[in-house]
CSV table of C-alpha atoms in Angstrom, one decimal:
chain,number,residue,atom,x,y,z
A,1,UNK,CA,0.1,0.1,0.3
A,2,UNK,CA,2.9,2.6,1.1
A,3,UNK,CA,4.8,1.6,-2.5
A,4,UNK,CA,1.7,2.1,-4.3
A,5,UNK,CA,0.7,5.7,-2.6
A,6,UNK,CA,4.5,6.5,-3.5
A,7,UNK,CA,3.8,5.9,-7.2
A,8,UNK,CA,1.2,9.0,-6.9
A,9,UNK,CA,3.3,11.1,-4.6
A,10,UNK,CA,6.2,11.6,-5.2
A,11,UNK,CA,6.6,9.3,-8.2
A,12,UNK,CA,3.7,10.5,-10.7
A,13,UNK,CA,3.9,14.1,-9.4
A,14,UNK,CA,7.5,14.5,-10.2
A,15,UNK,CA,7.1,12.9,-13.5
A,16,UNK,CA,4.5,15.0,-14.5
A,17,UNK,CA,5.5,18.0,-12.7
A,18,UNK,CA,9.1,17.8,-14.7
A,19,UNK,CA,7.4,17.5,-18.0
A,20,UNK,CA,5.6,20.9,-17.9
A,21,UNK,CA,6.5,24.6,-18.1
A,22,UNK,CA,7.8,26.0,-14.6
A,23,UNK,CA,5.3,28.3,-14.2
A,24,UNK,CA,3.0,25.3,-13.7
A,25,UNK,CA,5.2,23.0,-11.9
A,26,UNK,CA,3.3,23.4,-8.6
A,27,UNK,CA,0.0,23.2,-9.7
A,28,UNK,CA,0.4,19.9,-11.7
A,29,UNK,CA,1.9,18.3,-8.8
A,30,UNK,CA,-0.6,19.8,-6.5
A,31,UNK,CA,-3.4,17.8,-8.6
A,32,UNK,CA,-1.4,14.6,-7.7
A,33,UNK,CA,-1.4,15.3,-4.7
A,34,UNK,CA,-4.9,16.5,-4.1
A,35,UNK,CA,-6.1,13.2,-5.1
A,36,UNK,CA,-4.1,11.6,-2.4
A,37,UNK,CA,-6.5,13.9,0.3
A,38,UNK,CA,-9.5,14.2,-1.7
A,39,UNK,CA,-10.2,10.6,-3.0
A,40,UNK,CA,-9.2,9.0,0.8
A,41,UNK,CA,-12.3,10.9,1.9
A,42,UNK,CA,-14.4,9.8,-0.4
A,43,UNK,CA,-13.1,6.2,-0.4
A,44,UNK,CA,-14.0,6.0,3.2
A,45,UNK,CA,-17.4,7.6,2.8
A,46,UNK,CA,-19.0,5.3,-0.1
A,47,UNK,CA,-16.5,4.8,-3.0
A,48,UNK,CA,-15.1,1.6,-1.7
A,49,UNK,CA,-18.5,0.3,-1.1
A,50,UNK,CA,-19.5,1.1,-4.7
A,51,UNK,CA,-16.7,-1.2,-5.9
A,52,UNK,CA,-16.2,-4.1,-3.8
A,53,UNK,CA,-19.5,-4.6,-1.6
A,54,UNK,CA,-22.1,-7.1,-2.9
A,55,UNK,CA,-24.6,-5.6,-5.5
A,56,UNK,CA,-25.0,-6.2,-9.1
A,57,UNK,CA,-23.3,-7.0,-12.4
A,58,UNK,CA,-22.2,-3.4,-12.7
A,59,UNK,CA,-21.8,-1.5,-9.5
A,60,UNK,CA,-21.4,-2.7,-5.8
A,61,UNK,CA,-23.9,-1.5,-2.8
A,62,UNK,CA,-23.6,0.8,0.3
A,63,UNK,CA,-23.2,-1.9,2.8
A,64,UNK,CA,-19.2,-0.7,3.5
A,65,UNK,CA,-20.5,3.0,3.5
A,66,UNK,CA,-18.5,4.8,6.1
A,67,UNK,CA,-16.5,1.7,6.2
A,68,UNK,CA,-19.0,-0.3,8.2
A,69,UNK,CA,-17.9,-4.0,8.6
A,70,UNK,CA,-14.6,-2.9,7.2
A,71,UNK,CA,-12.5,-4.5,9.7
A,72,UNK,CA,-9.8,-7.0,11.3
A,73,UNK,CA,-11.3,-9.8,9.7
A,74,UNK,CA,-10.4,-11.3,5.9
A,75,UNK,CA,-13.0,-11.0,3.4
A,76,UNK,CA,-12.2,-14.5,2.0
A,77,UNK,CA,-13.9,-13.4,-1.5
A,78,UNK,CA,-10.9,-11.1,-1.6
A,79,UNK,CA,-8.0,-11.9,0.4
A,80,UNK,CA,-8.5,-14.7,2.8
A,81,UNK,CA,-4.9,-13.8,4.6
A,82,UNK,CA,-5.3,-10.3,5.3
A,83,UNK,CA,-7.8,-8.3,7.2
A,84,UNK,CA,-10.4,-6.5,5.1
A,85,UNK,CA,-9.4,-3.1,6.7
A,86,UNK,CA,-5.8,-3.9,4.6
A,87,UNK,CA,-7.6,-5.4,1.7
A,88,UNK,CA,-9.3,-1.4,1.8
A,89,UNK,CA,-6.6,0.6,2.1
A,90,UNK,CA,-4.4,-1.2,-0.5
A,91,UNK,CA,-7.5,-0.5,-3.0
A,92,UNK,CA,-7.6,2.9,-2.4
A,93,UNK,CA,-3.9,3.8,-3.6
A,94,UNK,CA,-5.4,2.4,-7.2
A,95,UNK,CA,-8.2,4.4,-6.8
A,96,UNK,CA,-5.7,8.0,-5.7
A,97,UNK,CA,-3.5,7.4,-8.7
A,98,UNK,CA,-6.0,6.3,-11.5
A,99,UNK,CA,-7.7,10.0,-11.8
A,100,UNK,CA,-4.2,11.4,-10.9
A,101,UNK,CA,-2.9,9.9,-14.5
A,102,UNK,CA,-5.7,11.9,-16.2
A,103,UNK,CA,-4.5,15.3,-15.0
A,104,UNK,CA,-1.5,14.5,-17.5
A,105,UNK,CA,-3.9,15.3,-20.2
A,106,UNK,CA,-5.3,18.4,-19.3
A,107,UNK,CA,-2.2,20.0,-17.6
A,108,UNK,CA,-1.5,23.6,-18.0
A,109,UNK,CA,-5.0,24.6,-19.0
A,110,UNK,CA,-7.8,23.3,-16.5
A,111,UNK,CA,-9.2,25.2,-13.4
A,112,UNK,CA,-8.4,23.5,-9.8
A,113,UNK,CA,-11.9,23.7,-8.8
A,114,UNK,CA,-13.1,21.9,-12.0
A,115,UNK,CA,-10.5,19.3,-11.6
A,116,UNK,CA,-11.3,18.4,-8.2
A,117,UNK,CA,-15.5,18.0,-9.2
A,118,UNK,CA,-14.6,16.4,-12.2
A,119,UNK,CA,-11.9,13.9,-10.3
A,120,UNK,CA,-15.0,13.2,-7.7
A,121,UNK,CA,-17.7,12.8,-10.0
A,122,UNK,CA,-15.2,10.4,-12.4
A,123,UNK,CA,-14.0,8.5,-9.4
A,124,UNK,CA,-18.0,7.5,-8.5
A,125,UNK,CA,-19.4,7.2,-12.2
A,126,UNK,CA,-16.4,6.0,-13.9
A,127,UNK,CA,-13.7,4.2,-11.3
A,128,UNK,CA,-16.2,2.4,-9.3
A,129,UNK,CA,-18.3,0.6,-11.8
A,130,UNK,CA,-15.2,-0.6,-13.8
A,131,UNK,CA,-13.7,-1.7,-10.7
A,132,UNK,CA,-16.7,-3.4,-9.1
A,133,UNK,CA,-17.4,-5.0,-12.7
A,134,UNK,CA,-13.7,-6.6,-12.9
A,135,UNK,CA,-12.7,-7.0,-9.6
A,136,UNK,CA,-15.8,-6.8,-7.6
A,137,UNK,CA,-18.2,-9.7,-6.1
A,138,UNK,CA,-20.7,-10.8,-8.9
A,139,UNK,CA,-18.6,-8.2,-11.2
A,140,UNK,CA,-19.7,-8.8,-15.0
A,141,UNK,CA,-16.0,-9.1,-16.2
A,142,UNK,CA,-14.7,-11.0,-12.7
A,143,UNK,CA,-12.4,-13.9,-13.6
A,144,UNK,CA,-12.2,-15.2,-10.1
A,145,UNK,CA,-15.9,-14.8,-9.0
A,146,UNK,CA,-18.2,-16.0,-11.7
A,147,UNK,CA,-18.2,-13.1,-14.3
A,148,UNK,CA,-20.4,-13.7,-17.4
A,149,UNK,CA,-17.3,-12.2,-19.4
A,150,UNK,CA,-14.0,-13.4,-17.2
A,151,UNK,CA,-11.4,-10.8,-18.0
A,152,UNK,CA,-7.8,-11.0,-17.0
A,153,UNK,CA,-7.2,-8.0,-15.1
A,154,UNK,CA,-4.4,-8.7,-12.4
A,155,UNK,CA,-3.5,-5.2,-11.4
A,156,UNK,CA,-5.7,-2.7,-13.4
A,157,UNK,CA,-5.0,-2.8,-17.1
A,158,UNK,CA,-8.7,-2.0,-17.8
A,159,UNK,CA,-9.5,-0.7,-14.3
A,160,UNK,CA,-6.8,1.8,-14.2
A,161,UNK,CA,-4.7,2.5,-17.5
A,162,UNK,CA,-7.6,2.2,-20.0
A,163,UNK,CA,-10.2,4.0,-18.2
A,164,UNK,CA,-7.7,6.8,-17.4
A,165,UNK,CA,-6.0,6.9,-20.7
A,166,UNK,CA,-9.0,7.4,-22.6
A,167,UNK,CA,-10.7,9.6,-20.4
A,168,UNK,CA,-7.5,11.8,-20.7
A,169,UNK,CA,-7.9,11.8,-24.6
A,170,UNK,CA,-11.4,13.2,-24.0
A,171,UNK,CA,-10.2,15.7,-21.8
A,172,UNK,CA,-7.7,16.7,-24.0
A,173,UNK,CA,-10.2,17.1,-27.1
A,174,UNK,CA,-12.7,18.7,-24.9
A,175,UNK,CA,-10.7,21.5,-23.4
A,176,UNK,CA,-8.5,21.9,-26.6
A,177,UNK,CA,-4.8,22.7,-27.1
A,178,UNK,CA,-2.9,25.0,-24.9
A,179,UNK,CA,-2.2,28.6,-26.5
A,180,UNK,CA,0.8,28.3,-28.6
A,181,UNK,CA,0.2,24.7,-29.5
A,182,UNK,CA,2.0,22.9,-31.6
A,183,UNK,CA,3.6,26.3,-33.1
A,184,UNK,CA,5.6,27.5,-29.9
A,185,UNK,CA,8.1,24.9,-28.1
A,186,UNK,CA,6.7,24.0,-25.0
A,187,UNK,CA,9.6,21.8,-23.7
A,188,UNK,CA,9.8,20.0,-20.1
A,189,UNK,CA,11.1,22.8,-17.7
A,190,UNK,CA,13.2,19.8,-15.6
A,191,UNK,CA,13.6,16.3,-17.2
A,192,UNK,CA,15.5,15.8,-14.1
A,193,UNK,CA,12.4,15.9,-12.1
A,194,UNK,CA,11.0,13.5,-14.1
A,195,UNK,CA,13.6,11.0,-14.0
A,196,UNK,CA,13.6,11.1,-10.5
A,197,UNK,CA,9.8,10.6,-10.5
A,198,UNK,CA,9.8,7.9,-13.4
A,199,UNK,CA,12.3,5.8,-11.2
A,200,UNK,CA,10.1,6.1,-8.3
A,201,UNK,CA,7.1,4.7,-10.3
A,202,UNK,CA,9.0,1.8,-11.2
A,203,UNK,CA,9.6,0.9,-7.5
A,204,UNK,CA,6.5,1.5,-6.6
A,205,UNK,CA,5.0,-0.3,-9.6
A,206,UNK,CA,6.4,-3.6,-7.8
A,207,UNK,CA,3.5,-2.8,-5.0
A,208,UNK,CA,0.9,-2.3,-7.7
A,209,UNK,CA,1.6,-5.3,-9.4
A,210,UNK,CA,3.2,-7.8,-6.9
A,211,UNK,CA,1.1,-7.0,-4.0
A,212,UNK,CA,-2.1,-8.0,-6.1
A,213,UNK,CA,-1.6,-11.3,-5.3
A,214,UNK,CA,-3.0,-10.2,-1.9
A,215,UNK,CA,-0.2,-12.6,-0.2
A,216,UNK,CA,3.4,-13.0,0.4
A,217,UNK,CA,4.1,-16.0,-2.0
A,218,UNK,CA,5.3,-17.5,-5.5
A,219,UNK,CA,2.6,-15.8,-7.5
A,220,UNK,CA,3.7,-12.4,-5.6
A,221,UNK,CA,7.1,-13.2,-7.2
A,222,UNK,CA,6.1,-13.9,-10.4
A,223,UNK,CA,4.4,-10.8,-10.6
A,224,UNK,CA,7.5,-8.9,-9.4
A,225,UNK,CA,9.7,-10.7,-12.0
A,226,UNK,CA,7.5,-10.3,-14.5
A,227,UNK,CA,7.0,-6.4,-13.9
A,228,UNK,CA,10.4,-5.8,-14.0
A,229,UNK,CA,11.7,-7.7,-17.1
A,230,UNK,CA,8.5,-5.9,-19.1
A,231,UNK,CA,9.9,-2.5,-18.0
A,232,UNK,CA,13.5,-3.3,-18.8
A,233,UNK,CA,12.5,-4.2,-22.4
A,234,UNK,CA,10.1,-1.5,-23.1
A,235,UNK,CA,12.9,1.0,-22.1
A,236,UNK,CA,15.3,-0.3,-24.3
A,237,UNK,CA,12.5,-0.7,-27.0
A,238,UNK,CA,11.4,3.2,-26.7
A,239,UNK,CA,14.8,4.5,-26.6
A,240,UNK,CA,15.9,2.1,-29.6
A,241,UNK,CA,13.3,3.1,-31.9
A,242,UNK,CA,13.5,6.7,-30.9
A,243,UNK,CA,17.6,6.2,-31.7
A,244,UNK,CA,16.6,4.8,-35.1
A,245,UNK,CA,14.3,7.6,-36.3
A,246,UNK,CA,16.2,10.7,-34.5
A,247,UNK,CA,19.6,9.3,-34.0
A,248,UNK,CA,19.8,9.7,-30.5
A,249,UNK,CA,18.2,7.9,-27.4
A,250,UNK,CA,16.8,10.7,-25.1
A,251,UNK,CA,16.4,9.9,-21.4
A,252,UNK,CA,12.7,11.4,-21.7
A,253,UNK,CA,12.0,8.2,-24.2
A,254,UNK,CA,13.8,5.9,-21.9
A,255,UNK,CA,11.7,6.9,-19.0
A,256,UNK,CA,8.4,7.2,-20.8
A,257,UNK,CA,9.1,3.7,-22.4
A,258,UNK,CA,9.7,2.1,-18.9
A,259,UNK,CA,6.4,3.6,-17.8
A,260,UNK,CA,4.8,2.3,-21.2
A,261,UNK,CA,6.2,-1.2,-20.1
A,262,UNK,CA,4.7,-0.9,-16.6
A,263,UNK,CA,1.4,-0.3,-17.9
A,264,UNK,CA,1.4,-2.6,-20.2
A,265,UNK,CA,2.3,-5.4,-18.2
A,266,UNK,CA,-0.2,-4.5,-15.4
A,267,UNK,CA,-2.8,-6.5,-16.3
A,268,UNK,CA,-0.7,-9.6,-17.3
A,269,UNK,CA,1.6,-9.5,-14.3
A,270,UNK,CA,0.2,-12.3,-12.2
A,271,UNK,CA,-0.8,-14.8,-15.7
A,272,UNK,CA,2.5,-14.7,-17.6
A,273,UNK,CA,6.0,-15.8,-17.3
A,274,UNK,CA,9.1,-13.5,-17.7
A,275,UNK,CA,9.8,-14.2,-21.5
A,276,UNK,CA,6.4,-13.5,-21.9
A,277,UNK,CA,6.6,-10.1,-20.2
A,278,UNK,CA,8.9,-9.3,-22.3
A,279,UNK,CA,7.7,-9.6,-25.3
A,280,UNK,CA,4.5,-7.7,-23.9
A,281,UNK,CA,7.3,-5.0,-22.9
A,282,UNK,CA,8.5,-4.7,-26.4
A,283,UNK,CA,5.6,-4.3,-28.3
A,284,UNK,CA,4.3,-1.6,-25.9
A,285,UNK,CA,7.4,0.6,-26.1
A,286,UNK,CA,7.4,0.6,-29.7
A,287,UNK,CA,3.7,1.1,-29.7
A,288,UNK,CA,3.4,3.6,-27.5
A,289,UNK,CA,6.2,5.1,-28.7
A,290,UNK,CA,5.0,5.4,-32.2
A,291,UNK,CA,1.4,6.7,-31.0
A,292,UNK,CA,3.0,9.5,-29.1
A,293,UNK,CA,5.6,10.5,-31.8
A,294,UNK,CA,3.9,9.8,-35.0
A,295,UNK,CA,-0.1,9.5,-34.1
A,296,UNK,CA,-0.5,12.4,-31.9
A,297,UNK,CA,1.3,14.4,-34.3
A,298,UNK,CA,-1.1,13.5,-37.2
A,299,UNK,CA,-4.3,13.9,-35.5
A,300,UNK,CA,-3.1,17.0,-33.9
A,301,UNK,CA,-4.6,16.8,-30.2
A,302,UNK,CA,-2.8,17.9,-27.2
A,303,UNK,CA,-2.4,15.3,-24.7
A,304,UNK,CA,0.1,17.4,-22.6
A,305,UNK,CA,1.8,14.7,-21.0
A,306,UNK,CA,1.0,11.7,-23.2
A,307,UNK,CA,-1.5,10.2,-20.6
A,308,UNK,CA,-3.3,8.6,-23.6
A,309,UNK,CA,-0.2,7.6,-25.8
A,310,UNK,CA,0.9,5.6,-22.7
A,311,UNK,CA,-1.5,4.6,-20.6
A,312,UNK,CA,-4.5,4.5,-23.0
A,313,UNK,CA,-2.8,2.5,-25.4
A,314,UNK,CA,-0.4,0.9,-23.4
A,315,UNK,CA,-3.2,-0.3,-21.2
A,316,UNK,CA,-5.2,-1.7,-23.9
A,317,UNK,CA,-2.0,-3.7,-25.1
A,318,UNK,CA,-1.6,-5.2,-22.2
A,319,UNK,CA,-5.1,-6.2,-21.7
A,320,UNK,CA,-5.2,-7.9,-25.3
A,321,UNK,CA,-1.6,-9.7,-24.8
A,322,UNK,CA,-3.0,-10.8,-21.3
A,323,UNK,CA,-5.4,-12.9,-23.3
A,324,UNK,CA,-2.5,-14.5,-25.5
A,325,UNK,CA,0.3,-15.1,-23.1
A,326,UNK,CA,-1.5,-16.3,-19.7
A,327,UNK,CA,-0.9,-19.4,-19.0
A,328,UNK,CA,-2.1,-21.7,-16.2
A,329,UNK,CA,1.4,-22.7,-15.1
A,330,UNK,CA,1.7,-19.1,-13.7
A,331,UNK,CA,-1.9,-18.8,-12.3
A,332,UNK,CA,-4.2,-21.9,-12.6
A,333,UNK,CA,-7.4,-18.9,-12.4
A,334,UNK,CA,-9.8,-21.2,-13.9
A,335,UNK,CA,-10.5,-24.4,-13.0
A,336,UNK,CA,-12.9,-27.6,-13.8
A,337,UNK,CA,-15.6,-29.2,-11.4
A,338,UNK,CA,-12.9,-31.3,-10.1
A,339,UNK,CA,-10.5,-28.5,-9.2
A,340,UNK,CA,-8.1,-29.5,-12.2
A,341,UNK,CA,-6.6,-26.0,-13.9
A,342,UNK,CA,-8.3,-25.0,-17.6
A,343,UNK,CA,-6.4,-23.3,-19.8
A,344,UNK,CA,-5.7,-19.7,-19.4
A,345,UNK,CA,-4.8,-17.9,-22.4
A,346,UNK,CA,-4.5,-18.4,-26.2
A,347,UNK,CA,-1.0,-20.0,-25.8
A,348,UNK,CA,-2.8,-22.7,-23.4
A,349,UNK,CA,-5.5,-23.1,-25.8
A,350,UNK,CA,-8.2,-21.0,-24.5
A,351,UNK,CA,-8.8,-19.1,-27.9
A,352,UNK,CA,-11.8,-17.8,-26.1
A,353,UNK,CA,-10.2,-15.5,-23.8
A,354,UNK,CA,-9.0,-13.1,-26.3
A,355,UNK,CA,-12.6,-12.4,-26.6
A,356,UNK,CA,-13.1,-11.9,-23.0
A,357,UNK,CA,-10.2,-9.6,-22.7
A,358,UNK,CA,-11.5,-7.5,-26.1
A,359,UNK,CA,-15.3,-7.1,-24.2
A,360,UNK,CA,-13.4,-5.7,-21.1
A,361,UNK,CA,-11.7,-3.3,-22.9
A,362,UNK,CA,-14.6,-2.4,-25.1
A,363,UNK,CA,-16.4,-1.5,-21.8
A,364,UNK,CA,-13.8,0.2,-20.5
A,365,UNK,CA,-13.6,2.6,-23.2
A,366,UNK,CA,-17.0,2.9,-23.7
A,367,UNK,CA,-17.5,3.7,-20.1
A,368,UNK,CA,-14.7,6.4,-20.2
A,369,UNK,CA,-15.7,7.9,-23.2
A,370,UNK,CA,-19.4,8.6,-22.5
A,371,UNK,CA,-18.7,9.2,-18.6
A,372,UNK,CA,-15.8,11.4,-19.1
A,373,UNK,CA,-18.2,13.4,-21.8
A,374,UNK,CA,-21.1,13.8,-19.6
A,375,UNK,CA,-18.9,14.9,-16.5
A,376,UNK,CA,-16.7,17.5,-18.2
A,377,UNK,CA,-20.2,19.2,-19.5
A,378,UNK,CA,-21.6,19.0,-16.4
A,379,UNK,CA,-18.6,20.7,-14.7
A,380,UNK,CA,-18.5,23.4,-17.5
A,381,UNK,CA,-21.6,24.3,-17.0
A,382,UNK,CA,-21.5,24.7,-13.0
A,383,UNK,CA,-17.9,26.1,-13.0
A,384,UNK,CA,-16.1,26.1,-16.3
A,385,UNK,CA,-13.2,23.8,-17.0
A,386,UNK,CA,-10.7,25.8,-18.9
A,387,UNK,CA,-8.5,29.0,-17.1
A,388,UNK,CA,-9.1,31.8,-19.1
A,389,UNK,CA,-6.4,32.8,-21.8
A,390,UNK,CA,-4.5,35.3,-19.4
A,391,UNK,CA,-4.4,32.8,-16.5
A,392,UNK,CA,-3.0,30.1,-18.7
A,393,UNK,CA,-0.2,32.7,-20.1
A,394,UNK,CA,0.6,33.6,-16.6
A,395,UNK,CA,0.7,29.9,-15.4
A,396,UNK,CA,-1.4,27.7,-13.0
A,397,UNK,CA,1.1,28.2,-10.2
A,398,UNK,CA,0.2,32.0,-9.7
A,399,UNK,CA,-3.4,32.1,-10.8
A,400,UNK,CA,-4.7,28.9,-9.1
A,401,UNK,CA,-2.6,28.7,-5.9
A,402,UNK,CA,-0.6,32.1,-5.6
A,403,UNK,CA,2.5,31.0,-5.4
A,404,UNK,CA,5.8,30.2,-7.8
A,405,UNK,CA,7.9,26.8,-7.8
A,406,UNK,CA,11.0,28.8,-8.1
A,407,UNK,CA,11.2,32.3,-6.3
A,408,UNK,CA,15.1,32.0,-6.5
A,409,UNK,CA,15.0,32.7,-10.3
A,410,UNK,CA,13.8,36.0,-9.8
A,411,UNK,CA,16.8,37.0,-8.1
A,412,UNK,CA,19.5,36.2,-10.8
A,413,UNK,CA,21.0,38.6,-13.3
């Protein structure tokens, strides 16, 4: 739980903060930090219950509202060897980082007040239903508790990355481009900060993926190993593709590649071996690079920090490849009436799992597109989502928070 919280602050805060212009560094970091506070309170009041209490196929009930009944006793359906309160706080960390990921798409141009309202509504109307469908009791896509379309998602490929990545694209297109984009240079003000943030994300991701085994054992070890090998391969793949195309491998490219690999291995981490993880990392590293370097430029949308290009695309790649490479030898999640392990993915002979993965991906995309657009319209009517042109030029640090990230620069000659 602590490792996953570290992924949001300082990991994501530093990663995103370094990528924006210096006049927006604090505002960008504040968006991640705000999620650590706001989503925690929302989680305790009702969001945990909507995700994990018994309900219907699409959303949980309110039996755990205000954390009623969430204490020292385990919930055997989720994690039989740890207190339900431990499970609750662990899952909270996922709910914190998911909306924070979206903020990369509208960086440098969204009102702080609008961001807060948007994130609260998004967590209730997009994240909670998706989390319940994939991981909750009776969920439509739950692979271990009898879902109608059992979608393999070990640590959040659909729940976290596709929902946030696709929502990010809707946000970027709804708010429109930053002033001057793409004619004016909008280079990162500190790749050093982003580099540190990416490394913290890599370390924290072991909590994200290995921790999703929900016990210390061979499955956690397997997920840990798969996570590391995918990240390393994707970093090499992105940097290599960039090297071939531009003649130089950049530090920003390498750290973006590692994050793309971490994203893609997230749904597969507990279902695939290390060599399959490397293949997933390779495909994700090249695929996400092409999306960011070629497709985004061709289509002209302003996804400021490539939340869609890395999380939306990487999450989709990972979710689909999970259906290809999942094997019962790593995780015998499907069993017959006698308890014998059945084929998990296509490489095992279960070709139907590809269809299940497609259904999960499609539901995540539709929910994210429709939910995000409706929420943006409501927030826009209530508060207005975009800062004024004057505020955008001055920078969000001063206009939204009344402070600057680098006061010392004003005294330099």
